[in-house]
PDB file of C-alpha atoms in Angstrom:
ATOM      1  CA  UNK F  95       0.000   0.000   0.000  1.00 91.00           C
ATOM      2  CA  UNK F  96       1.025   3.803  -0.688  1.00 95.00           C
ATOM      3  CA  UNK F  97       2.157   5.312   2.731  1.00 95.00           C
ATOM      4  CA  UNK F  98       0.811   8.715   0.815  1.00 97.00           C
ATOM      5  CA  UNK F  99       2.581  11.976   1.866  1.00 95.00           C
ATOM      6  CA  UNK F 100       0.761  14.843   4.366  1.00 96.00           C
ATOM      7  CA  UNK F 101       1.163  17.360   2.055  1.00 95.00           C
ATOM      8  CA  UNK F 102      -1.038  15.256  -0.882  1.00 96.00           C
ATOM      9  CA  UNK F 103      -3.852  14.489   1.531  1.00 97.00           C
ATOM     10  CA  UNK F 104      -3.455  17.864   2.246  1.00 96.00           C
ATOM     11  CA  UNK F 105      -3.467  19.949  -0.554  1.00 96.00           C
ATOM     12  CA  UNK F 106      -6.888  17.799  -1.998  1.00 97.00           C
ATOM     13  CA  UNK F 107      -8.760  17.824   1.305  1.00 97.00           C
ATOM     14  CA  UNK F 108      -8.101  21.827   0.723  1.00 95.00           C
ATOM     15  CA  UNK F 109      -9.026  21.489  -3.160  1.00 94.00           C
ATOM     16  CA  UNK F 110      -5.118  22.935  -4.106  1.00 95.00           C
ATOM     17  CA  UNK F 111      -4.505  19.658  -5.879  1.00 96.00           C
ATOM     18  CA  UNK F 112      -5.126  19.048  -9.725  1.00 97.00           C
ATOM     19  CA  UNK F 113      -5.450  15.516 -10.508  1.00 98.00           C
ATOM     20  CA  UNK F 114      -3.676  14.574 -13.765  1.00 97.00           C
ATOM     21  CA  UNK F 115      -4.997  11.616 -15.456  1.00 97.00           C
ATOM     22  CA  UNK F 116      -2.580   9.646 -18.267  1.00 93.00           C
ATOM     23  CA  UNK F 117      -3.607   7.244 -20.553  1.00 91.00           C
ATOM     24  CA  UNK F 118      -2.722   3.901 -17.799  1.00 93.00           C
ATOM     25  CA  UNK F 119      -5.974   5.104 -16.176  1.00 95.00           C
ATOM     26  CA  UNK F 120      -8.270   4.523 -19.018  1.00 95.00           C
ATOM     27  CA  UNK F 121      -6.463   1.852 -19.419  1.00 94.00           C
ATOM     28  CA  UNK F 122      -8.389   0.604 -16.890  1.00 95.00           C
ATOM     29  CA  UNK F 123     -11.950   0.623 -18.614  1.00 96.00           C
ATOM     30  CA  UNK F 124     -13.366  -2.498 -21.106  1.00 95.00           C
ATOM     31  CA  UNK F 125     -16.320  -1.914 -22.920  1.00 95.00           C
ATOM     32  CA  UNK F 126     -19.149  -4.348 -24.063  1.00 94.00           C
ATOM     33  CA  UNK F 127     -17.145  -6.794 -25.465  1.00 95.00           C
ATOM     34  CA  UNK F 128     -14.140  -6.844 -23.200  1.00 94.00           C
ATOM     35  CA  UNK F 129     -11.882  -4.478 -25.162  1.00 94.00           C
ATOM     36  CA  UNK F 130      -9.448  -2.040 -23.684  1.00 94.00           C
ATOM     37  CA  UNK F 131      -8.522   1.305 -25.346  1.00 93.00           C
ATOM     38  CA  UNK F 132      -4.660   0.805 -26.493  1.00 90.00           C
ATOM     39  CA  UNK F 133      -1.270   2.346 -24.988  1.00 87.00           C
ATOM     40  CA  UNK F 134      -0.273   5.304 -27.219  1.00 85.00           C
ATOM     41  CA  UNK F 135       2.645   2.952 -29.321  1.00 89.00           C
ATOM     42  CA  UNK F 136      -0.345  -0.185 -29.450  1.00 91.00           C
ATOM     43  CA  UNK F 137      -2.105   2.193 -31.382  1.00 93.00           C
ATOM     44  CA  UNK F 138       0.471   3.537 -33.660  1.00 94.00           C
ATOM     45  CA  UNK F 139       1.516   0.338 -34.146  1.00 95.00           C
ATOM     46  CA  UNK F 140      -1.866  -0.762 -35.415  1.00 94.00           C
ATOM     47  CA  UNK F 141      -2.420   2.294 -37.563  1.00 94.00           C
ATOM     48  CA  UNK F 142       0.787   0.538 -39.555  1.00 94.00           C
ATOM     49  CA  UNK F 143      -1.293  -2.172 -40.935  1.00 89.00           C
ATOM     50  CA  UNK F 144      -2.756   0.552 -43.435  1.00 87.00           C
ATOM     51  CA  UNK F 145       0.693   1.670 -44.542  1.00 91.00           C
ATOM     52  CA  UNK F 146       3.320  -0.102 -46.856  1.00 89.00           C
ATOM     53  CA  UNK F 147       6.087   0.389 -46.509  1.00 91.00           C
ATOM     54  CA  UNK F 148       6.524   0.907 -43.281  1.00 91.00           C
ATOM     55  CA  UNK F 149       9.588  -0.281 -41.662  1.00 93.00           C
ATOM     56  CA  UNK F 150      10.506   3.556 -41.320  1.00 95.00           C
ATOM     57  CA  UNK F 151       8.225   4.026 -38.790  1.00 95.00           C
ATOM     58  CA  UNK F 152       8.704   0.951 -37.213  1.00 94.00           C
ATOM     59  CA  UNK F 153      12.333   2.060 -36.612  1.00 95.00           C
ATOM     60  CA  UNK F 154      10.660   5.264 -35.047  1.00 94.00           C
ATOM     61  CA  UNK F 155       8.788   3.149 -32.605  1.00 93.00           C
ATOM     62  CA  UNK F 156      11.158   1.513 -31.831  1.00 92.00           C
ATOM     63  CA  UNK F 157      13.875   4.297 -30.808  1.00 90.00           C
ATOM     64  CA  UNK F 158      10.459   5.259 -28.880  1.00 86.00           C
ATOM     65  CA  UNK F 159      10.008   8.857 -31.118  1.00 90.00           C
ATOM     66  CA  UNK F 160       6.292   8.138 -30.887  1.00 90.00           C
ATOM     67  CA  UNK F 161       5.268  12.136 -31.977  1.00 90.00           C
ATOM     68  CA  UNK F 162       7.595  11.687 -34.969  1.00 94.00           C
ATOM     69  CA  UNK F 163       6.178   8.341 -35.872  1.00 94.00           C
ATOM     70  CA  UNK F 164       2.544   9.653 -35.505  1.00 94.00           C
ATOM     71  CA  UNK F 165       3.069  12.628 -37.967  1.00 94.00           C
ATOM     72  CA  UNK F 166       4.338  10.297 -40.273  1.00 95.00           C
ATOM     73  CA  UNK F 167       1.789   8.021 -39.929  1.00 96.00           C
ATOM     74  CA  UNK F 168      -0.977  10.947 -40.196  1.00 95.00           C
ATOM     75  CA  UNK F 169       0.665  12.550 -43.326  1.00 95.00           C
ATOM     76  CA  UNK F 170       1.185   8.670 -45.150  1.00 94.00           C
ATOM     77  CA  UNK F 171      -2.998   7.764 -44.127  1.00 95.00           C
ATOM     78  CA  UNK F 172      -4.179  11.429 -44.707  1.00 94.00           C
ATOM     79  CA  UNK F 173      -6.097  13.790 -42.625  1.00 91.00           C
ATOM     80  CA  UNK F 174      -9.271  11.537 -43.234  1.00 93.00           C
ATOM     81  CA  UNK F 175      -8.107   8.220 -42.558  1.00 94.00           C
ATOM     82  CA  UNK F 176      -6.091   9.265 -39.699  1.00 94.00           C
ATOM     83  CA  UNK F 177      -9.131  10.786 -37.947  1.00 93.00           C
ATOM     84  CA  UNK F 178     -11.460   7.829 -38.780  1.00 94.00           C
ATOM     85  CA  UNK F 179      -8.384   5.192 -36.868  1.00 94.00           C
ATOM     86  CA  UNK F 180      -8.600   7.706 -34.325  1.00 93.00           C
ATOM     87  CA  UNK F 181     -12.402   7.580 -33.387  1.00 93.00           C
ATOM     88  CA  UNK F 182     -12.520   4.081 -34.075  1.00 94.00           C
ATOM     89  CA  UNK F 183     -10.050   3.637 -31.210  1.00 92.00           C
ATOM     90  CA  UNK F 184     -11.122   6.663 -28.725  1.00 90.00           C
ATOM     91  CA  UNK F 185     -14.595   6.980 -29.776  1.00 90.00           C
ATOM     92  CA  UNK F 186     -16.844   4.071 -31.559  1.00 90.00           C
ATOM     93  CA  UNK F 187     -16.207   1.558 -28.650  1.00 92.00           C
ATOM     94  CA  UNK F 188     -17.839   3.052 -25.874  1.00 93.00           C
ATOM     95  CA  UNK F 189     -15.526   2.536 -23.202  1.00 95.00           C
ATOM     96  CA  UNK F 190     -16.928   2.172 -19.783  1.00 96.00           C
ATOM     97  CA  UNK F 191     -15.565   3.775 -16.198  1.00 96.00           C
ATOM     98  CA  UNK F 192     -13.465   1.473 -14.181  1.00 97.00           C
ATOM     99  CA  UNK F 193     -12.940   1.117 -10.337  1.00 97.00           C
ATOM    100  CA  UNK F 194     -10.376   3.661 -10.628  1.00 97.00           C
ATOM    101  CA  UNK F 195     -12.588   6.910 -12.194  1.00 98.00           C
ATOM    102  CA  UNK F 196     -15.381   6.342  -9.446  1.00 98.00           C
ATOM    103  CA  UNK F 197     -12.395   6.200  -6.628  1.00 98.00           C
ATOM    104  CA  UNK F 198     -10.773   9.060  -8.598  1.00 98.00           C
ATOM    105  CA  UNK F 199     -13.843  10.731  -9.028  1.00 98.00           C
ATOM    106  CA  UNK F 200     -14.373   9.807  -4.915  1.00 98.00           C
ATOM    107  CA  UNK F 201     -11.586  12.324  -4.335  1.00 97.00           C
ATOM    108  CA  UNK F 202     -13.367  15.166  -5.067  1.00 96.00           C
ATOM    109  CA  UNK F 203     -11.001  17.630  -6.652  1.00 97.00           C
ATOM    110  CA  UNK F 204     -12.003  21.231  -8.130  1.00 96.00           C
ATOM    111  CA  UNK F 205      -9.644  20.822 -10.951  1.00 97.00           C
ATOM    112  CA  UNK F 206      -8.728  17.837 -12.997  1.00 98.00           C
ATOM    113  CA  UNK F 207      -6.880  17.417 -16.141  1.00 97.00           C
ATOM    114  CA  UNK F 208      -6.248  14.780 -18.885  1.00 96.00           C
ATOM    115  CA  UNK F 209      -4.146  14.470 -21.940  1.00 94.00           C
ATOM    116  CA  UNK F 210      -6.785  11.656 -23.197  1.00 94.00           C
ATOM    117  CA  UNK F 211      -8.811  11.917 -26.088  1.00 91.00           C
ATOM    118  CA  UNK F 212     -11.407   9.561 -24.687  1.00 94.00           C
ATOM    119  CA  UNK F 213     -14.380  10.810 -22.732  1.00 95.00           C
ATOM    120  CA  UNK F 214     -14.420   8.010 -20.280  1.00 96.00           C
ATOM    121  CA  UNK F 215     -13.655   9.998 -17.324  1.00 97.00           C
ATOM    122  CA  UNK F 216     -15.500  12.971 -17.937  1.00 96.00           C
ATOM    123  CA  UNK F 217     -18.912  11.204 -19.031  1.00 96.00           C
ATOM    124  CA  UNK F 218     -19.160   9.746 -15.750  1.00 97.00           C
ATOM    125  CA  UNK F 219     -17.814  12.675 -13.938  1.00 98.00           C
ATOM    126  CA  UNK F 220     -20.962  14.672 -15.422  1.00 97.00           C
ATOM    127  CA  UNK F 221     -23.162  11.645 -14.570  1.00 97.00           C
ATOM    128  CA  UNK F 222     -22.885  11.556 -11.158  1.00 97.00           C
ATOM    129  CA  UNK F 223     -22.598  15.220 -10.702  1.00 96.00           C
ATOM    130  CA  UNK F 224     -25.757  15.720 -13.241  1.00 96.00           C
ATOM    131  CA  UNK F 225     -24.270  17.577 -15.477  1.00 95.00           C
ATOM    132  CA  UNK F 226     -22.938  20.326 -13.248  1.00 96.00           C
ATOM    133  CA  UNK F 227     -19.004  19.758 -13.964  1.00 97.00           C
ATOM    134  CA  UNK F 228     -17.240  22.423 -16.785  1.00 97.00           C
ATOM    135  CA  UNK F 229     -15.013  20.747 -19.756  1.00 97.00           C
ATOM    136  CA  UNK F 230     -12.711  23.213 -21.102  1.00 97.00           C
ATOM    137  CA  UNK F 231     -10.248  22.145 -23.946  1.00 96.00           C
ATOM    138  CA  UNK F 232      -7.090  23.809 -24.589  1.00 96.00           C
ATOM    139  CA  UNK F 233      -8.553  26.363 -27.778  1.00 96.00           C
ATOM    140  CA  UNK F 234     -11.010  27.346 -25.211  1.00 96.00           C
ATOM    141  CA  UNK F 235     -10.616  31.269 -25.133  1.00 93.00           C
ATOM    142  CA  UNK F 236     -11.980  31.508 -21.761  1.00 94.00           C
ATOM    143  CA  UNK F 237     -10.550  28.463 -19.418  1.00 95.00           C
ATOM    144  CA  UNK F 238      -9.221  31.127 -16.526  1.00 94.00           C
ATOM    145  CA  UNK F 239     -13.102  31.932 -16.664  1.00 93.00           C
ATOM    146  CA  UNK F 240     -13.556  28.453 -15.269  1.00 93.00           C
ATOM    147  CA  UNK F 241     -10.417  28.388 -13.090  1.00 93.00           C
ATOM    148  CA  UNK F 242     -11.420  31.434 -11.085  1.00 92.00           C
ATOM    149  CA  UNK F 243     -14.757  30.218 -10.624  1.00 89.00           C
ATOM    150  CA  UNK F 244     -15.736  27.761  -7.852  1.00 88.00           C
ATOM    151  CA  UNK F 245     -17.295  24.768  -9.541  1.00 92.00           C
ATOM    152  CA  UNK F 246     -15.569  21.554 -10.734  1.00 96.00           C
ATOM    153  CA  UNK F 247     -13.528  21.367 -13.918  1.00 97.00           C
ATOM    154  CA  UNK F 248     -11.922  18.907 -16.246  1.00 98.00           C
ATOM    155  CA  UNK F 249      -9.339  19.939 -18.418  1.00 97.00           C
ATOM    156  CA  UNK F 250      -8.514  18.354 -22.046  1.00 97.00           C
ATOM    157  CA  UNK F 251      -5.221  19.672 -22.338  1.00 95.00           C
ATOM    158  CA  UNK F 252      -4.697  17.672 -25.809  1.00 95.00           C
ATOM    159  CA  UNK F 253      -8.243  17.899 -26.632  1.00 95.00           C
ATOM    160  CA  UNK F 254     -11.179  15.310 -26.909  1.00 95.00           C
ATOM    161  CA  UNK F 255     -12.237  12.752 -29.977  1.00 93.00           C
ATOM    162  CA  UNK F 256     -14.921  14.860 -30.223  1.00 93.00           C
ATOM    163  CA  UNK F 257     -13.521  17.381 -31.903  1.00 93.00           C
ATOM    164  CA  UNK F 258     -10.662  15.189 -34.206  1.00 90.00           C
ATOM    165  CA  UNK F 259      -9.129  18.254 -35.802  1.00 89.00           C
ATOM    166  CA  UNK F 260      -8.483  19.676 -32.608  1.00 93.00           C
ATOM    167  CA  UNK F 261      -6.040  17.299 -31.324  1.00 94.00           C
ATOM    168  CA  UNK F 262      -2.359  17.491 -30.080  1.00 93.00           C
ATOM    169  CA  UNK F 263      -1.394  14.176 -31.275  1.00 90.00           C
ATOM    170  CA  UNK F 264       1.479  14.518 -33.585  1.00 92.00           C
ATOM    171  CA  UNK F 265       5.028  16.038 -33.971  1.00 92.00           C
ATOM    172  CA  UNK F 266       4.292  18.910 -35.813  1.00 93.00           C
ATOM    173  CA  UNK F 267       0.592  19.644 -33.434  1.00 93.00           C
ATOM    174  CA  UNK F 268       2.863  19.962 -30.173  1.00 91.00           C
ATOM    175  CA  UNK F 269       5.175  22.474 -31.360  1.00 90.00           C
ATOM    176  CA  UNK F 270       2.105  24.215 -33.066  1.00 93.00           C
ATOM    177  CA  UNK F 271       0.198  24.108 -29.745  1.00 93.00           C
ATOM    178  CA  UNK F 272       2.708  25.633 -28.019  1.00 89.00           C
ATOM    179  CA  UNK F 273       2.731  29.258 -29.973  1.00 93.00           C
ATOM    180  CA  UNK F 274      -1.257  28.816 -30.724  1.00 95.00           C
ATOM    181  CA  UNK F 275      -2.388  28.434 -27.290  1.00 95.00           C
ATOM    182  CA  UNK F 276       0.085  29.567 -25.757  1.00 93.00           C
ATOM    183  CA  UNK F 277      -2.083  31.699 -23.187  1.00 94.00           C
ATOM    184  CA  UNK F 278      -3.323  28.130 -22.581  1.00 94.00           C
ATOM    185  CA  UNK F 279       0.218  27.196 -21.018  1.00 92.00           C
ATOM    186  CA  UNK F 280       0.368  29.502 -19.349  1.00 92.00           C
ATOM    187  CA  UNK F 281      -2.896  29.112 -17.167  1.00 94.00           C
ATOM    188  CA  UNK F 282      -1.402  25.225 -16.779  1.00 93.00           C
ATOM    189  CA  UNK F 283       1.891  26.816 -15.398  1.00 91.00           C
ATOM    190  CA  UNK F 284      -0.006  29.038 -12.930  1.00 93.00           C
ATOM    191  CA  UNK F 285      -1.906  26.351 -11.816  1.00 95.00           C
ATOM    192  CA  UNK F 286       1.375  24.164 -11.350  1.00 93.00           C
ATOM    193  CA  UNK F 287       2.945  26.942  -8.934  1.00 91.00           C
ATOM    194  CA  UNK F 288      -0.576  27.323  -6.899  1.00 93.00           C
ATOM    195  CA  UNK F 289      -1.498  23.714  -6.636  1.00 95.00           C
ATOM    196  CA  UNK F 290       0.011  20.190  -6.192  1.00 95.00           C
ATOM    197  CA  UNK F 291      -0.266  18.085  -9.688  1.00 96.00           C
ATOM    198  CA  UNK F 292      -0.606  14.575  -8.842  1.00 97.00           C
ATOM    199  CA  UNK F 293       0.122  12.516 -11.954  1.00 96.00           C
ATOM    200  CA  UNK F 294      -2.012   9.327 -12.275  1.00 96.00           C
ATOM    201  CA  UNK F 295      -1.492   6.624 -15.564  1.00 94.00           C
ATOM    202  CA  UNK F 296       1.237   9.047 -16.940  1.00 91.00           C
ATOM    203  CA  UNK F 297       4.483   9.056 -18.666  1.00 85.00           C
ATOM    204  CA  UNK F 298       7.551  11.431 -17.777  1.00 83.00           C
ATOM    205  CA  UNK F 299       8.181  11.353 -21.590  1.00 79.00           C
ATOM    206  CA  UNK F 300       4.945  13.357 -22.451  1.00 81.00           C
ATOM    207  CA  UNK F 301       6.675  17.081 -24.019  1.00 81.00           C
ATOM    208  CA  UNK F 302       4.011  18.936 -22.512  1.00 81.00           C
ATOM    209  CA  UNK F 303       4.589  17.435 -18.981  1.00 86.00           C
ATOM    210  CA  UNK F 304       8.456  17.868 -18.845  1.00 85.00           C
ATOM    211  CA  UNK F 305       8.141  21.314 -20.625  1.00 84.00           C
ATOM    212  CA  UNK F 306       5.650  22.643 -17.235  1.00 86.00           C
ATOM    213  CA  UNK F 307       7.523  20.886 -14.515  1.00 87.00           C
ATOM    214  CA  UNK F 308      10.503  21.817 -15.926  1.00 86.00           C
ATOM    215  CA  UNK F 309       9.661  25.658 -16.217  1.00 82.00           C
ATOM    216  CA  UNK F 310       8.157  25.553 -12.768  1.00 82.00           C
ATOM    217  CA  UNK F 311      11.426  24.292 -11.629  1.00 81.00           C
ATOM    218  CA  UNK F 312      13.653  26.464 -13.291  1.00 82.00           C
ATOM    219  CA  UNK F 313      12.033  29.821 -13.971  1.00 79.00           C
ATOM    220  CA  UNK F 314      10.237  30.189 -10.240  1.00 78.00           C
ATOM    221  CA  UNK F 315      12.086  28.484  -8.530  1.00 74.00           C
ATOM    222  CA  UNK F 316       9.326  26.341  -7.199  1.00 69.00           C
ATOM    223  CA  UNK F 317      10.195  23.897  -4.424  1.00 72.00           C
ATOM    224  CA  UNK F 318       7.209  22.530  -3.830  1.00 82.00           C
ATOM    225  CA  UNK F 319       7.280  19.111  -5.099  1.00 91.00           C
ATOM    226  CA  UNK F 320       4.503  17.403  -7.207  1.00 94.00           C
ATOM    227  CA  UNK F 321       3.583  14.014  -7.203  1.00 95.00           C
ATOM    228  CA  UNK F 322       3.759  10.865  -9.880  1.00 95.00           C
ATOM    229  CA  UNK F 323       2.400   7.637  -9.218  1.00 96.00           C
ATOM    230  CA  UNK F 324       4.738   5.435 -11.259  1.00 95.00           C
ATOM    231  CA  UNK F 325       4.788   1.066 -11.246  1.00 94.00           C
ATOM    232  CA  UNK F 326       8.106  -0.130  -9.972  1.00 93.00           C
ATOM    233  CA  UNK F 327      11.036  -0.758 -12.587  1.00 83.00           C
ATOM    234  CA  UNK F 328       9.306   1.773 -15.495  1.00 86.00           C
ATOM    235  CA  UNK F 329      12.535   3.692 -14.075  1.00 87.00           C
ATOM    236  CA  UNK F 330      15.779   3.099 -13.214  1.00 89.00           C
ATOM    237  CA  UNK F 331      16.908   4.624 -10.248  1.00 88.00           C
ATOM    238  CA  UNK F 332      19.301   6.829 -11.254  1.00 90.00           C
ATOM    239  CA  UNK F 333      17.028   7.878 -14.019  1.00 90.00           C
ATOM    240  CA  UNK F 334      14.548   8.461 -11.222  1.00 91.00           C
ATOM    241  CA  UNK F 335      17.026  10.915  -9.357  1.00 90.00           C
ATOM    242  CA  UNK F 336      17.431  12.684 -12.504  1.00 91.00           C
ATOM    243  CA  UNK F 337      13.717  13.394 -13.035  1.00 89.00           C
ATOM    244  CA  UNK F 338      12.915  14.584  -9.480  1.00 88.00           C
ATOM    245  CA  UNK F 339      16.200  16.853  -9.633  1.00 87.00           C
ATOM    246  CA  UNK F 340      14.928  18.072 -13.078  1.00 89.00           C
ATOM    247  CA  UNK F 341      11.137  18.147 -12.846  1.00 89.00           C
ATOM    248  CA  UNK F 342      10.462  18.276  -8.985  1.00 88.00           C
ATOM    249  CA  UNK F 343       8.625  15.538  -8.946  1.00 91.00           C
ATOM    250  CA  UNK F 344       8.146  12.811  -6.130  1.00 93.00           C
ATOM    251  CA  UNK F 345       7.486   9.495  -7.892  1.00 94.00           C
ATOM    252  CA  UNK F 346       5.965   7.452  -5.785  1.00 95.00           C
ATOM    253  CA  UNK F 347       6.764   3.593  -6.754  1.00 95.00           C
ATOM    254  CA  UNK F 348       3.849   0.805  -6.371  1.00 95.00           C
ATOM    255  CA  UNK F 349       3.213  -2.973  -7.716  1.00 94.00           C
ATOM    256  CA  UNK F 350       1.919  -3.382 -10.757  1.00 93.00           C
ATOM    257  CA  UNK F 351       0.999  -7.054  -9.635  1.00 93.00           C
ATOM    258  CA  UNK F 352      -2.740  -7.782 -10.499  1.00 92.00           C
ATOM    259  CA  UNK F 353      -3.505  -5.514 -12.801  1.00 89.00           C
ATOM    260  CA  UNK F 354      -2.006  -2.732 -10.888  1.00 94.00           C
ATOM    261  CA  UNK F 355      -4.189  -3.681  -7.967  1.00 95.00           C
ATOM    262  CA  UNK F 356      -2.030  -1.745  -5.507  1.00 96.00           C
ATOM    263  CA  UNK F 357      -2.576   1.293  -7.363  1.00 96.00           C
ATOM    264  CA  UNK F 358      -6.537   0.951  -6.848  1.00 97.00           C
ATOM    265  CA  UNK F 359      -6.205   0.040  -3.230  1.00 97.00           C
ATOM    266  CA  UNK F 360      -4.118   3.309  -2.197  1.00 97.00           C
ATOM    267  CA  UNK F 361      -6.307   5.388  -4.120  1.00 98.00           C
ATOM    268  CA  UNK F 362      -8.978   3.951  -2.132  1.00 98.00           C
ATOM    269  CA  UNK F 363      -7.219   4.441   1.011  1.00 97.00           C
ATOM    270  CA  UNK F 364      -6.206   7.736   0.115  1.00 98.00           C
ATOM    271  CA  UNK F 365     -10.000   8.630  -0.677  1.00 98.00           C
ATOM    272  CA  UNK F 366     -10.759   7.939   2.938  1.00 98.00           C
ATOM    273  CA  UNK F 367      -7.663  10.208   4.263  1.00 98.00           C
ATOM    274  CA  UNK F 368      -8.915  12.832   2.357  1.00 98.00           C
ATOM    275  CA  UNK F 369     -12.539  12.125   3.747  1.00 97.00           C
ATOM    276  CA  UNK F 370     -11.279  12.412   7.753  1.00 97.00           C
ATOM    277  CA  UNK F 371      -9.498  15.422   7.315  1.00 97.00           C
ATOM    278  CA  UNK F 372     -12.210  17.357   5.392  1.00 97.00           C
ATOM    279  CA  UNK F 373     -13.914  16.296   8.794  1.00 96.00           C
ATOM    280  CA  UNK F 374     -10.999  17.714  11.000  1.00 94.00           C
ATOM    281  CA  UNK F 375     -11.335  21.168   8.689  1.00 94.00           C
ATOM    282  CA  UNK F 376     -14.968  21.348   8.816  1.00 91.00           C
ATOM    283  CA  UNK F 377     -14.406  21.476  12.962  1.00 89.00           C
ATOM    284  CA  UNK F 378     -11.430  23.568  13.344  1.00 88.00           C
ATOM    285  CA  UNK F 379     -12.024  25.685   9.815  1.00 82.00           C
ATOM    286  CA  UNK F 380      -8.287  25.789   9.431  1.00 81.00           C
ATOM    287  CA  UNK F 381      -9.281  25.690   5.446  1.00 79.00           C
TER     288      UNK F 381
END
């Protein structure tokens, strides 16, 4: 089980947390007939069967240059075809919430935010809460609208399959995104010197991640660490040291034995921490 720090508990009983949610959380999900929505490489690696030759990209998959592979793979298919792969993967199977939203969802935070296309998260979000939480993507012209207000929102920092053309998915989209929207970033950056980003199903190789923590870091001076859930031996130690000297991030290790069962059961646990001290706050109104 996570021994989870004070300061985490903390910061979300308080609602100065933003929960991040990667792709390993939708993961999670199956829908009617038992299928699971693919790992970013599963996916490009399936979009090669419509693309001869190909061994190119294969050698880009393989040195793990997964944005340079997908503009490749979007330029060789076309706009069209790319976008039709893409909703038949994020989209047509109707992925359902697993264990992990609803505990997720359990924790209550103002703010959350998600690189994922799919809706999973946020369509049960909305259910429970009947409608009542804001989705603001990152072309939105009036997110800080949202931010400065007091109800719950979701963040689709990459966009959602609902709008295909949208999407920061390839090479040539991130370093587009970043000029574009860049007011955008910016809101993300205040919001990762104000409040505690704990990572969930992510990647430290996602640009957009390394770019924020990074800048945080570096330009502010921020010493306030945030948090990233990561299974045991996706790092290497050393490479560990490097990232929370680089990115000030705590990476928390867990099993993932069981379909990352330990994962589920801290979040769980940490769902209930977060529940007692909300008590302790509402009797002392230390908020």
């Amino acid at each position: 089980m996570i021994k989870w720090p004070k300061e985490v508990v903390s910061d979300i009983s308080r609602r100065r947390c933003v929960i991040f949610l990667g792709s390993g959380i939708s993961m999670n999900s199956v829908n009617a007939v038992g299928r699971r929505p693919k790992t970013w490489r599963a996916f490009l690696e399936s979009a090669l069967e419509e693309i001869n030759p190909k061994a190119h990209i294969k050698k880009l998959l393989k040195e793990s240059d997964y944005l340079t592979a997908c503009e490749v793979i979007k330029r060789e298919l076309g706009k069209e075809d790319f976008t039709r792969i893409v909703r038949e993967e994020f989209l047509t199977p109707a992925y359902q919430p697993a264990e992990i939203h609803k505990k997720i969802f359990a924790l209550d935070s103002r703010i959350v935010a998600t690189p994922n296309f799919d809706k999973i998260y946020e369509t049960y979000a909305n259910s429970e809460a009947n409608g009542s939480i804001v989705v603001k993507q990152h072309y939105d012209t009036d997110v800080i609208s949202s931010i400065r207000g007091s109800g719950r929102l979701i963040l689709k920092v990459h966009g959602t399959i609902d709008s295909p053309e949208n999407l920061i998915f390839t090479r040539a989209e991130y370093a587009e995104a970043r000029t574009k929207y860049a007011t955008f970033y910016e809101v993300l950056e205040a919001l990762a010197l104000t409040h505690t980003f704990v990572f969930l199903g992510c990647g430290v190789n996602d640009p957009d991640i390394k770019l924020l923590l990074e800048d945080t870091l570096f330009k502010h001076n921020s010493t306030r660490s945030h948090v990233m859930l990561l299974p045991k031996k996706a790092l290497h130690n050393s490479v560990i040291e490097v990232i929370q000297d680089t990115m000030n991030l705590n990476i928390i290790q867990y099993s993932d034995k069981d379909n990352h069962k330990e994962l589920l059961e801290s979040i769980k646990d940490l769902v209930h921490l977060v529940e007692v001290e909300r008590d302790e706050l509402k009797m002392n109104m230390n908020w």
